[in-house]
């Protein structure tokens, strides 16, 4: 298999983490079938004020501290489920999700995970700014950093 990366913006960042975690738990990854890296862009991990929504959507089976919504709550599990070589976590200074994205980065970095994790913090663009106006120089520069991360030799 060639080089495989998972990437997602906002809730897609959460999906990317959980796809990797599920593949790891299910034993789908091996030296010949692996996910090389993950890019989480302004990832949406649980916010306490959304607890009612989370409980409604999960029919009361999960709360905002469930690993699907809050993987950084259990660093040992997180380390075990992140079977990739490297990860880029992107946060935006003016984004309400910044704190959760940074907490994810810190939890993974402090978990003893053997891969390489990087934090990219942008300033002044807002949540998923690169999607709202892809013509901005700032958007282009941001996407270039992501492309560079993906294209790094292994």
Coordinates of C-alpha atoms in Angstrom, one line a residue:
X1 CA 0.0 0.0 0.0
X2 CA 1.2 3.5 -0.7
X3 CA 1.4 6.4 1.8
X4 CA -1.9 6.9 3.6
X5 CA -2.9 10.0 5.6
X6 CA -6.1 10.9 7.3
X7 CA -7.1 14.6 7.6
X8 CA -10.1 16.5 8.6
X9 CA -11.3 20.0 9.4
X10 CA -13.4 20.6 12.5
X11 CA -15.7 17.6 13.1
X12 CA -13.7 15.9 10.4
X13 CA -10.6 16.1 12.7
X14 CA -12.6 14.2 15.3
X15 CA -13.6 11.7 12.6
X16 CA -10.0 11.3 11.5
X17 CA -8.8 10.6 15.0
X18 CA -11.6 8.1 15.5
X19 CA -11.0 6.3 12.2
X20 CA -7.4 5.8 13.2
X21 CA -8.5 4.6 16.7
X22 CA -11.0 2.2 15.3
X23 CA -8.5 0.8 12.8
X24 CA -6.0 0.3 15.6
X25 CA -8.5 -1.4 17.9
X26 CA -9.7 -3.7 15.1
X27 CA -6.2 -4.8 14.4
X28 CA -6.4 -3.6 10.8
X29 CA -3.0 -1.9 10.8
X30 CA 0.3 -3.7 10.2
X31 CA 3.8 -2.8 8.9
X32 CA 2.4 -3.3 5.3
X33 CA -1.0 -1.7 6.0
X34 CA -0.5 1.4 7.9
X35 CA -1.6 5.0 8.2
X36 CA 1.5 7.1 8.0
X37 CA 0.1 10.3 9.4
X38 CA -2.9 12.3 10.5
X39 CA -3.7 16.0 10.1
X40 CA -6.3 17.5 12.5
X41 CA -7.4 21.0 11.4
X42 CA -9.2 22.9 14.1
X43 CA -10.5 19.6 15.5
X44 CA -13.9 19.5 17.2
X45 CA -13.6 17.7 20.4
X46 CA -16.3 18.0 23.0
X47 CA -17.3 21.2 24.6
X48 CA -19.1 21.0 27.9
X49 CA -21.9 23.3 26.8
X50 CA -22.9 20.7 24.2
X51 CA -23.5 17.9 26.7
X52 CA -27.2 17.9 26.0
X53 CA -26.7 17.6 22.3
X54 CA -24.2 14.8 22.7
X55 CA -26.5 12.8 25.0
X56 CA -29.4 13.3 22.7
X57 CA -27.5 12.2 19.6
X58 CA -26.2 9.1 21.4
X59 CA -29.6 8.3 22.9
X60 CA -28.1 8.9 26.4
X61 CA -25.3 6.3 25.9
X62 CA -22.4 8.8 25.8
X63 CA -21.5 12.0 27.5
X64 CA -18.9 14.7 26.5
X65 CA -16.2 12.7 28.3
X66 CA -16.7 9.6 26.2
X67 CA -13.4 8.8 24.3
X68 CA -15.2 9.4 20.9
X69 CA -15.7 13.1 21.9
X70 CA -12.8 13.5 24.4
X71 CA -9.9 11.2 23.5
X72 CA -7.4 13.2 25.6
X73 CA -9.3 12.1 28.8
X74 CA -7.4 8.8 28.7
X75 CA -3.8 9.3 27.5
X76 CA -2.9 5.6 27.9
X77 CA -5.8 4.6 25.6
X78 CA -5.0 7.5 23.3
X79 CA -1.3 6.3 23.0
X80 CA -2.5 2.8 22.2
X81 CA -5.0 3.9 19.6
X82 CA -2.8 6.4 17.7
X83 CA -1.0 3.9 15.4
X84 CA 0.7 6.3 13.0
X85 CA 4.1 7.7 12.6
X86 CA 3.3 11.4 12.9
X87 CA 0.5 13.9 13.5
X88 CA -0.1 17.6 12.8
X89 CA -2.6 19.3 15.0
X90 CA -3.7 22.8 13.8
X91 CA -5.3 25.3 16.0
X92 CA -6.5 28.9 15.5
X93 CA -5.9 31.6 18.1
X94 CA -9.4 33.0 17.7
X95 CA -11.2 29.7 17.6
X96 CA -13.4 28.5 20.5
X97 CA -12.0 25.0 19.8
X98 CA -8.4 26.1 20.2
X99 CA -8.2 24.9 23.8
X100 CA -9.4 21.4 23.0
X101 CA -7.0 21.0 20.0
X102 CA -4.1 22.2 22.2
X103 CA -5.2 19.7 24.9
X104 CA -5.2 16.9 22.4
X105 CA -1.7 17.8 21.3
X106 CA -0.5 18.0 24.9
X107 CA -2.1 14.7 25.9
X108 CA -0.6 12.9 22.9
X109 CA 2.8 14.4 23.5
X110 CA 2.7 13.6 27.2
X111 CA 1.4 10.1 26.7
X112 CA 4.6 8.4 25.8
X113 CA 3.5 8.0 22.2
X114 CA 6.6 7.2 20.1
X115 CA 5.5 9.1 17.0
X116 CA 6.2 12.7 16.1
X117 CA 3.4 15.2 16.9
X118 CA 3.5 18.9 15.8
X119 CA 1.3 21.8 16.8
X120 CA 0.6 24.6 14.3
X121 CA -1.1 27.6 15.7
X122 CA -2.4 30.3 13.3
X123 CA -3.5 33.8 14.4
X124 CA -6.5 35.8 13.2
X125 CA -8.2 33.6 10.6
X126 CA -11.0 32.1 12.6
X127 CA -12.4 28.6 12.6
X128 CA -11.6 26.8 9.3
X129 CA -10.7 30.2 7.7
X130 CA -8.9 28.4 4.8
X131 CA -12.3 27.0 3.7
X132 CA -14.2 30.2 3.9
X133 CA -11.8 32.1 1.7
X134 CA -9.3 29.9 -0.1
X135 CA -8.0 32.9 -2.1
X136 CA -6.4 34.6 0.9
X137 CA -2.7 34.5 1.1
X138 CA -3.0 33.2 4.7
X139 CA -5.1 30.3 3.5
X140 CA -2.6 29.4 0.8
X141 CA 0.3 29.6 3.3
X142 CA -1.6 27.4 5.8
X143 CA -2.4 24.7 3.1
X144 CA 1.3 24.8 2.0
X145 CA 2.3 23.9 5.6
X146 CA -0.1 21.0 5.6
X147 CA 1.2 19.8 2.1
X148 CA 4.8 20.1 3.4
X149 CA 3.9 18.0 6.4
X150 CA 2.3 15.3 4.2
X151 CA 5.2 15.3 1.7
X152 CA 8.0 14.9 4.2
X153 CA 10.0 11.9 3.4
X154 CA 9.7 9.0 5.8

